[in-house]
Coordinates of C-alpha atoms and ligand atoms in Angstrom, one line a residue:
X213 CA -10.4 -18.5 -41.0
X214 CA -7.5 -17.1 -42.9
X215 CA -7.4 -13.2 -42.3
X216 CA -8.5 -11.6 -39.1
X217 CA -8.3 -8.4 -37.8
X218 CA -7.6 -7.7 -34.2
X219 CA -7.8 -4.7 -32.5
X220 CA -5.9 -3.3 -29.5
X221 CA -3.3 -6.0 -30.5
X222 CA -0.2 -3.4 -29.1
X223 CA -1.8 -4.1 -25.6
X224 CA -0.8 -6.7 -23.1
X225 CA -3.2 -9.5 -24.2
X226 CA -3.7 -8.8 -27.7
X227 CA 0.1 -9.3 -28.7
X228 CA 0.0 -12.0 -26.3
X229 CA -2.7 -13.1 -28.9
X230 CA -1.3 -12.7 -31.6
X231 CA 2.2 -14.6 -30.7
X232 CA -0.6 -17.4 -30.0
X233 CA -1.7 -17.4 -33.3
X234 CA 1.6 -16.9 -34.7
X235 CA 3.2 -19.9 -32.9
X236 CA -0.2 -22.4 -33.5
X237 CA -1.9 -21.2 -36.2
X238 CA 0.7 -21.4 -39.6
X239 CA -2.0 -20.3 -42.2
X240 CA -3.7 -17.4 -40.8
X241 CA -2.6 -13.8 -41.6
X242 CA -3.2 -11.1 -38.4
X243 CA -4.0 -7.6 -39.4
X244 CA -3.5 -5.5 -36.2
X245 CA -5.5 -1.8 -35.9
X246 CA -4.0 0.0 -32.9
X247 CA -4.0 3.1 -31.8
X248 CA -0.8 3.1 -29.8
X249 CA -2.2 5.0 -26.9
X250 CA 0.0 5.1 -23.5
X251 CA -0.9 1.4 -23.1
X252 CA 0.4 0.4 -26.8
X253 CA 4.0 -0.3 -27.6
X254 CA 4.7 -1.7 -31.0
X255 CA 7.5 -3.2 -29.8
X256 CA 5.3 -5.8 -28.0
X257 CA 4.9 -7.1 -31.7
X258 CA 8.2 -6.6 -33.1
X259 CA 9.2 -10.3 -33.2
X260 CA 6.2 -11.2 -35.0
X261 CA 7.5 -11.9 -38.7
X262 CA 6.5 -9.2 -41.6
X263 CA 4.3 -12.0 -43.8
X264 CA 2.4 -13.0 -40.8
X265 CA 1.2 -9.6 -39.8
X266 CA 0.5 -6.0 -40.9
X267 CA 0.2 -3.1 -38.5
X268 CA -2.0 -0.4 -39.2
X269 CA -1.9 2.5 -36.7
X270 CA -5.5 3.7 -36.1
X271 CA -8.7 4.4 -34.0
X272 CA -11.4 1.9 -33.7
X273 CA -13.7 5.1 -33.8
X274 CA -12.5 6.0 -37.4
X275 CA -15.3 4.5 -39.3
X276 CA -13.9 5.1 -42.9
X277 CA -10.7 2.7 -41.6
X278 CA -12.8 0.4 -40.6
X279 CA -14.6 0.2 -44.1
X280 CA -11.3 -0.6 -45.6
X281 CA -10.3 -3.2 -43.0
X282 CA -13.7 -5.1 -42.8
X283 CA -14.1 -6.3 -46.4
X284 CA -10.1 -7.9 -46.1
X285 CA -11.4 -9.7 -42.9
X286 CA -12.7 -13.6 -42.1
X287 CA -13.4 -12.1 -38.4
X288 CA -12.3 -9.9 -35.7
X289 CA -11.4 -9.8 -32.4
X290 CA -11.7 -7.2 -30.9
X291 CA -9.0 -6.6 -27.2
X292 CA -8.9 -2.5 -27.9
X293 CA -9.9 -0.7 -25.0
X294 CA -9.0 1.3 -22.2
X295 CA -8.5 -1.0 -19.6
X296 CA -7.2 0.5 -16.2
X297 CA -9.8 0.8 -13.5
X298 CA -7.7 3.4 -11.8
X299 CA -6.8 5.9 -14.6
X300 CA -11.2 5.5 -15.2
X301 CA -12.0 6.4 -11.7
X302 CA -9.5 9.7 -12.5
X303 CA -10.9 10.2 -16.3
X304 CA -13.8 8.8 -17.2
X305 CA -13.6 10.5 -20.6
X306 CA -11.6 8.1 -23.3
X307 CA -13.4 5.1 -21.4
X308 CA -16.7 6.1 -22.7
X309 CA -14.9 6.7 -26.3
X310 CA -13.0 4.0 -26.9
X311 CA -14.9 0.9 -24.9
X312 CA -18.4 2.3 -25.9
X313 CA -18.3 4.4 -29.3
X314 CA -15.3 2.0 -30.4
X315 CA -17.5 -1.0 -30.1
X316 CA -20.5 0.5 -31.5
X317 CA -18.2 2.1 -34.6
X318 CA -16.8 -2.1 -34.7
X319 CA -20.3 -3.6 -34.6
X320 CA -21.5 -0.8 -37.0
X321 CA -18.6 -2.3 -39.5
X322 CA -19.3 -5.8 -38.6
X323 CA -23.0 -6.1 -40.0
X324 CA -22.4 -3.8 -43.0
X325 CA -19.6 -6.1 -44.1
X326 CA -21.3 -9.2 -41.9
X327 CA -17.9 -10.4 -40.6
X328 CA -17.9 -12.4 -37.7
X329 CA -17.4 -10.7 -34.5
X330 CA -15.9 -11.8 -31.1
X331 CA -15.7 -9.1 -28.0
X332 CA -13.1 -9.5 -25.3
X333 CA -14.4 -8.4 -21.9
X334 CA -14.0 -8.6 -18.2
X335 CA -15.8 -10.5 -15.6
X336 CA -15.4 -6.8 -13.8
X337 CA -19.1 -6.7 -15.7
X338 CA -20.9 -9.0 -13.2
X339 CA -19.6 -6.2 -10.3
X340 CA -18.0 -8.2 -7.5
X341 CA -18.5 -11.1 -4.7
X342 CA -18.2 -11.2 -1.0
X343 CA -15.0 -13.0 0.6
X344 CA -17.3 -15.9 2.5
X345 CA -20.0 -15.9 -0.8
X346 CA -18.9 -19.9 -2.2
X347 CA -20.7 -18.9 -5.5
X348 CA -19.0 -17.5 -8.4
X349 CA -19.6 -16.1 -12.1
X350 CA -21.2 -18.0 -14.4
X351 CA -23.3 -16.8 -17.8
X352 CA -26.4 -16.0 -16.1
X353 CA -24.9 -13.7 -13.7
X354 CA -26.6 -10.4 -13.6
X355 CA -24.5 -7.7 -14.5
X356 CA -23.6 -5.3 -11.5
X357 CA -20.4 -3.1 -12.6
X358 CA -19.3 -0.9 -10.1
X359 CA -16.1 1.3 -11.7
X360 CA -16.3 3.7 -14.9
X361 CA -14.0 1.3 -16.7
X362 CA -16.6 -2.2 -15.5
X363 CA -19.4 0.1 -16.7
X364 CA -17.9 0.7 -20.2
X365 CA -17.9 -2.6 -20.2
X366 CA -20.9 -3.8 -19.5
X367 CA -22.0 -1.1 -21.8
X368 CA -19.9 -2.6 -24.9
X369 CA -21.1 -6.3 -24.2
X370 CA -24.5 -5.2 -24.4
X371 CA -24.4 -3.2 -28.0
X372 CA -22.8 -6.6 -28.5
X373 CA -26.0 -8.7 -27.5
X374 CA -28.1 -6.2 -28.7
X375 CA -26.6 -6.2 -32.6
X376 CA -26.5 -10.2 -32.9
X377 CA -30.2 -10.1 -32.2
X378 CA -31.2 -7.1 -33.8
X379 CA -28.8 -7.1 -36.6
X380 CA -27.8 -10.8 -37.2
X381 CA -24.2 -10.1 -36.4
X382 CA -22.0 -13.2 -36.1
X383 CA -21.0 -12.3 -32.5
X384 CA -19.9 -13.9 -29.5
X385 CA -18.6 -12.3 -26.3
X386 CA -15.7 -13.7 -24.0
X387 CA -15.6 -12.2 -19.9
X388 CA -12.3 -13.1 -18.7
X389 CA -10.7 -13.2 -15.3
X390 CA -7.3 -11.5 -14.5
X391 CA -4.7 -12.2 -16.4
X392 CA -1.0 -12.3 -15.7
X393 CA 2.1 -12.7 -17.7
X394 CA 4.7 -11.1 -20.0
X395 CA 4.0 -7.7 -22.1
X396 CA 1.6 -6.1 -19.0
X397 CA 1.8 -2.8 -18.6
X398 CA 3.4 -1.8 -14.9
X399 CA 0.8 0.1 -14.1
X400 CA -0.8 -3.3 -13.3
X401 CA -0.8 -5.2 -10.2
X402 CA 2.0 -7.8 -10.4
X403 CA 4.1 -5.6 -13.3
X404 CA 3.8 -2.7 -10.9
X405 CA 5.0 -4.7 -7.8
X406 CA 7.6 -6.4 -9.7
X407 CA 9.1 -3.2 -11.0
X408 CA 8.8 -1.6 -7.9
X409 CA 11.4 -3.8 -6.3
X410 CA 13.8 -3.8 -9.0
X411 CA 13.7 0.3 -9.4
X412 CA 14.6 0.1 -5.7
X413 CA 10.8 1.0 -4.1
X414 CA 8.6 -0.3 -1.7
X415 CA 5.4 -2.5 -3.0
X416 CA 2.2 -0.8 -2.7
X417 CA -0.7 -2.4 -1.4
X418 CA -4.4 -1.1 -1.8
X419 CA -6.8 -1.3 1.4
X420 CA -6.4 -4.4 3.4
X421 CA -5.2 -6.6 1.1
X422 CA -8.1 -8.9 0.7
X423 CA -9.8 -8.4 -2.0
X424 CA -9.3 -11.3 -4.8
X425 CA -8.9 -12.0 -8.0
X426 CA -9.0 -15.4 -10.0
X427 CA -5.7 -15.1 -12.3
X428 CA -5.3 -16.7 -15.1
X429 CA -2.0 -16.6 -17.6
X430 CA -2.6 -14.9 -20.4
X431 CA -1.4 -17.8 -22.8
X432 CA -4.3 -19.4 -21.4
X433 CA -6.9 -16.6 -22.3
X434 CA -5.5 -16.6 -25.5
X435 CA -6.2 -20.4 -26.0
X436 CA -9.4 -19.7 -25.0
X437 CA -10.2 -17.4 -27.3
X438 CA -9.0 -19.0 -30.4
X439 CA -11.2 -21.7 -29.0
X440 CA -14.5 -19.8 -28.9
X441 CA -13.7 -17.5 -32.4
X442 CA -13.4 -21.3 -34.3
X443 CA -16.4 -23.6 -32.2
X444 CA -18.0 -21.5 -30.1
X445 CA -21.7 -20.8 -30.9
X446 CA -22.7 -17.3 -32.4
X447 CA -24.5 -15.0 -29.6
X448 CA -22.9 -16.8 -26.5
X449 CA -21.5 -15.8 -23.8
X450 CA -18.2 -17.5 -22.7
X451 CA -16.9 -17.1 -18.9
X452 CA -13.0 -17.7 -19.2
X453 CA -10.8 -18.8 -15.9
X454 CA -8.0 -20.8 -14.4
X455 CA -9.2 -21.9 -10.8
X456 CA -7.1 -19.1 -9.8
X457 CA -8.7 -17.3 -6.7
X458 CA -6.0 -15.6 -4.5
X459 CA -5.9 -12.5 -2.0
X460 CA -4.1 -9.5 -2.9
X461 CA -1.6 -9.9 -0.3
X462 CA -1.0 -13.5 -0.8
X463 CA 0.3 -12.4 -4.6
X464 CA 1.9 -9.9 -3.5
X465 CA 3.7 -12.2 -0.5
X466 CA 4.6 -14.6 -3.4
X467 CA 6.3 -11.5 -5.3
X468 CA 8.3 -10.4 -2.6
X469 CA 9.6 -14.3 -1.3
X470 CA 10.5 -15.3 -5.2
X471 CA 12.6 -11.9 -5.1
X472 CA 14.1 -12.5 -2.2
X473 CA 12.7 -9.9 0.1
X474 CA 11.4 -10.6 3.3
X475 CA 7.2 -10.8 3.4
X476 CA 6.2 -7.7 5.2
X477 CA 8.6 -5.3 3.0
X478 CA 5.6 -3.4 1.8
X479 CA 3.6 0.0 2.3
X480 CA 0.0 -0.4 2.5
X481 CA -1.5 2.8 0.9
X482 CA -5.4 4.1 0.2
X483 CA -8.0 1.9 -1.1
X484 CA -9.3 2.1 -4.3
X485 CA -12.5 3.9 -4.7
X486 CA -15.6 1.6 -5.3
X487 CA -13.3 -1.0 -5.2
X488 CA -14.4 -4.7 -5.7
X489 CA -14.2 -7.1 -2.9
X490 CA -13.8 -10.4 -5.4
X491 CA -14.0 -12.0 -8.4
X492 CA -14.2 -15.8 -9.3
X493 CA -15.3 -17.1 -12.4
X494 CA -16.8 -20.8 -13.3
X495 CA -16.0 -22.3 -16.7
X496 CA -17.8 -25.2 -17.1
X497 CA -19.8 -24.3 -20.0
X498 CA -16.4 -23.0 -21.8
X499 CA -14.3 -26.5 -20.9
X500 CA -17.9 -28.7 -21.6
X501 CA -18.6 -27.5 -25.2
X502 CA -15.2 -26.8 -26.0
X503 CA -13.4 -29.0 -24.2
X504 CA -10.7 -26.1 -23.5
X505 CA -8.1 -26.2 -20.5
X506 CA -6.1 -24.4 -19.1
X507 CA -2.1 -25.4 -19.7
X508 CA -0.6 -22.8 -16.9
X509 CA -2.1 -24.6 -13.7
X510 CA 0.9 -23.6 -11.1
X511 CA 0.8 -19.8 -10.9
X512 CA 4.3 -19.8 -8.1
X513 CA 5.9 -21.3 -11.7
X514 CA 4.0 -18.8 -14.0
X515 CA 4.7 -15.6 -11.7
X516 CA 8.4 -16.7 -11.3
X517 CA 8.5 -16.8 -15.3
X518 CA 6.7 -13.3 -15.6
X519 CA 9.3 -11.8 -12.5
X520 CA 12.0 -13.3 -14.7
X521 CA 10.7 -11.9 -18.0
X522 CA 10.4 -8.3 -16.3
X523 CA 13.9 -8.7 -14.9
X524 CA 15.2 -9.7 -18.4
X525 CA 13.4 -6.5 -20.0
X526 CA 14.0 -3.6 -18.3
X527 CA 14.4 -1.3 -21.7
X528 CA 10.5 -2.4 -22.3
X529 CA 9.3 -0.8 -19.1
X530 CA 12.4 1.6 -17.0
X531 CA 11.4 4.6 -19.6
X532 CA 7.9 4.9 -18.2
X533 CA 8.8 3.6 -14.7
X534 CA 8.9 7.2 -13.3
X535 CA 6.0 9.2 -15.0
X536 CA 3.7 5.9 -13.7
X537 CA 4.9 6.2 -10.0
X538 CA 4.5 10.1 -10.5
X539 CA 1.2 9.4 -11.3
X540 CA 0.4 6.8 -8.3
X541 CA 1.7 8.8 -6.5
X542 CA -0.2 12.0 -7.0
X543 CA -3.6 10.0 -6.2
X544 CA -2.0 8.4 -2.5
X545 CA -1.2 5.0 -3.6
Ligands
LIG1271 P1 -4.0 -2.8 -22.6 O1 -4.4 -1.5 -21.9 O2 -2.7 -3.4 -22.2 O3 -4.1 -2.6 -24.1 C1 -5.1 -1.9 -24.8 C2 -4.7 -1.7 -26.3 O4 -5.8 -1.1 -27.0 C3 -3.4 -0.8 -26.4 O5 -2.5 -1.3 -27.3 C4 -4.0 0.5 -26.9 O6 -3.1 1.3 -27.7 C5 -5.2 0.0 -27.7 N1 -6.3 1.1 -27.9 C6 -6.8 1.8 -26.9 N2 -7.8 2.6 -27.4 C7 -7.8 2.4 -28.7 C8 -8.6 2.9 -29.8 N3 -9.5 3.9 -29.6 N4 -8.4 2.4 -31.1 C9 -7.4 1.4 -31.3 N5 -6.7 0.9 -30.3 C10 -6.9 1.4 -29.0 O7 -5.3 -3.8 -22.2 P2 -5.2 -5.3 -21.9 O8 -5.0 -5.5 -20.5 O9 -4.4 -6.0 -22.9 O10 -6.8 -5.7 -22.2 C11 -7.2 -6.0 -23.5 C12 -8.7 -6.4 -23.5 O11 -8.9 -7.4 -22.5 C13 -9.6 -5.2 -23.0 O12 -10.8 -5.2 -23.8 C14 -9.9 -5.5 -21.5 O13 -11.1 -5.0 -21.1 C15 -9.9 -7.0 -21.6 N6 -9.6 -7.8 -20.3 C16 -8.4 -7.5 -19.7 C17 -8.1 -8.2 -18.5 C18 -6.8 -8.0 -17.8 O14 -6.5 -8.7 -16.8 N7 -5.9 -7.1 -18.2 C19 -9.0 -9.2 -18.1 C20 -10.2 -9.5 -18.8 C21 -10.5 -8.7 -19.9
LIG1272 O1 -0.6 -0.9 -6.8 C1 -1.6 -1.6 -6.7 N1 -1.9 -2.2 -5.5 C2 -3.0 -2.9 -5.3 O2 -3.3 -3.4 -4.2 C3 -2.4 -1.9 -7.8 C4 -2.1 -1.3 -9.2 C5 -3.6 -2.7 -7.6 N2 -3.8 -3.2 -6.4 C6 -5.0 -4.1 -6.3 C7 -6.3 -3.6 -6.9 C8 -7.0 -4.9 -7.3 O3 -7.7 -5.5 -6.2 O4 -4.7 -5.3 -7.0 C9 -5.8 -5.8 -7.7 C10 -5.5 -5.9 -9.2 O5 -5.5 -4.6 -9.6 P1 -5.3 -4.3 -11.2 O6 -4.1 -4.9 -11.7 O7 -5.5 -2.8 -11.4 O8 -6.5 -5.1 -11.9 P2 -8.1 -5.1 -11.7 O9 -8.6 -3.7 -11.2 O10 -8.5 -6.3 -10.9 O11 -8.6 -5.2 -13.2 C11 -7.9 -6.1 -14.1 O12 -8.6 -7.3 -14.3 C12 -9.8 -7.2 -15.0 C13 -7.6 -5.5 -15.5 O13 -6.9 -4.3 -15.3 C14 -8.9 -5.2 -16.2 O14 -8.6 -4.7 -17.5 C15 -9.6 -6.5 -16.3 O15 -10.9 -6.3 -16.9

């Protein structure tokens, strides 16, 4: 595998990605497509030298791009999407675009020009888990999604299924947990706690503060991932997570003591519509056949590296700081 082409690579865990690759990967060549919406910055690739990487500034949707891209490519992988559960509950509208038509427009590329195909999704897809329940996702899992954005998809990963067996695309499908770590935008949990505390604002918490989710570092997912586009088998489904189960308010409770604020200096605000309960995700088959592991196992270490790294670069997220909050705030939390 010497040339892929990875979409939504401007995103959190795409350039994540593709410093991976960079870093442990020497002979491969990353060509990003990107369409720099709010959720893009291309300065979250700006380190990545110029004969490792081309940028090409684009829709996933645009099919006659895609006919140019596909025939350079060895594979794809494919992170693009809108990705923020609360912006789909306010606008369905570019969820449906980019995570359904996008994906069909990709897939529709894939098996004219029969590249090999691997989909990043969510374990949002298999809808959510009560607090006392001690099971947790695995591949068989029913899907269940509950918000717009879970639905989109559940939606994609299912053209997915649907064009490997139909179609005979070289496709496999990835539904990771949450991920943490540097390059998140603050609209996020953890980035948006963080930043609250350094712009001088109270942390918002949603509901009561129990729901959970199973975090994993995004240096992880990436491993993951380079794992299943090399050895995993074509039309599987790969659950990828850390162990990482925690409540809302305990994160949140580690934010504020590693910044030195006391534990309760917080404003609980409304719940999130719909809102899942928890998420927990079993790897096995992903650590059996591939023999992947995790590397980031201490998440108190890993969250007081991603505090520092948000500390360290305010110019990457004080400009949009304001319009974000303006936005929270218009919707009560
Ligand atoms: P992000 O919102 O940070 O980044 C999304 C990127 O996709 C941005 O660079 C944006 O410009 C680009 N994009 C959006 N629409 C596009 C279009 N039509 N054409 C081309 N580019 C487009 O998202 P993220 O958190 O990095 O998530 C990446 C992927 O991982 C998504 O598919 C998401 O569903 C999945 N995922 C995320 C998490 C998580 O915890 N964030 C967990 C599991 C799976
Ligand atoms: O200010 C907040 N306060 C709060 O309590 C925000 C922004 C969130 N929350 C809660 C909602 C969730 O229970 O924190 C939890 C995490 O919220 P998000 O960061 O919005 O993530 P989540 O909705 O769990 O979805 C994430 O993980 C799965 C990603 O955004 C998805 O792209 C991914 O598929």
């Amino acid at each position: 595998m010497r040339n892929i082409l990875v979409t939504g690579a401007a995103g959190f865990i795409g350039s994540n990605f593709v410093h991976w690759v960079v870093e442990h990967e020497p002979s491969v060549h990353i060509t990003v497509l990107d369409k720099l919406t709010y959720a893009g910055n291309r300065e979250n690739l700006a380190d990545i030298p110029e004969n490792r990487m081309d940028f090409v500034h684009g829709d996933i949707c645009d099919e006659k791009l895609l006919s140019k891209l596909f025939p350079k490519a060895d594979a794809v992988v494919h992170f693009a999407a809108e990705s923020h559960n609360d912006n789909s509950i306010a606008n369905p509208d570019p969820f449906v675009e980019t995570n359904v038509v996008g994906t069909y427009r990709l897939l529709e590329a894939a098996r004219a020009f029969d590249v090999r195909f691997h989909h990043i999704s969510t374990d949002e897809v298999y809808g959510d888990l009560a607090l006392d329940d001690p099971a947790r996702f695995t591949e068989e899992t029913p899907y269940h999604p509950s918000s717009p954005y879970s639905s989109t998809k559940a939606a994609s990963d299912m053209l997915v299924r649907a064009w490997h067996r139909t179609y005979g695309v070289r496709a496999t499908i990835s539904n990771c947990s949450n991920n943490y770590g540097p390059y998140q935008h603050i609209e996020k949990f953890i980035p948006r706690q963080i930043t609250n505390l350094l712009s001088g604002l109270r942390p918002k918490l949603y509901g009561d503060g129990k729901n959970v989710r199973d975090w994993i570092h995004t240096e992880d997912h990436s491993s993951a991932v380079w794992a299943i586009l090399n050895d995993g088998r074509i039309g599987e489904t790969y659950l990828i997570g850390a162990d990482g189960e925690k409540s809302n308010i305990d994160v949140l409770r580690a934010i504020l003591r590693t910044m030195g604020y006391s534990e309760d200096d917080f404003d609980w605000v409304r719940d999130r519509p719909g809102h899942d309960r928890r998420y927990a995700i079993d790897s096995t088959k992903l650590r059996r056949e591939l023999g992947w592991e995790p590397i980031h196992t201490d998440f108190d270490g890993g969250l007081a590296a991603t505090i520092e790294w948000y500390e360290t670069h305010r110019d990457w997220w004080q400009g949009v700081k304001e319009a974000t909050e303006a936005k929270y705030k218009a919707q009560g939390q």
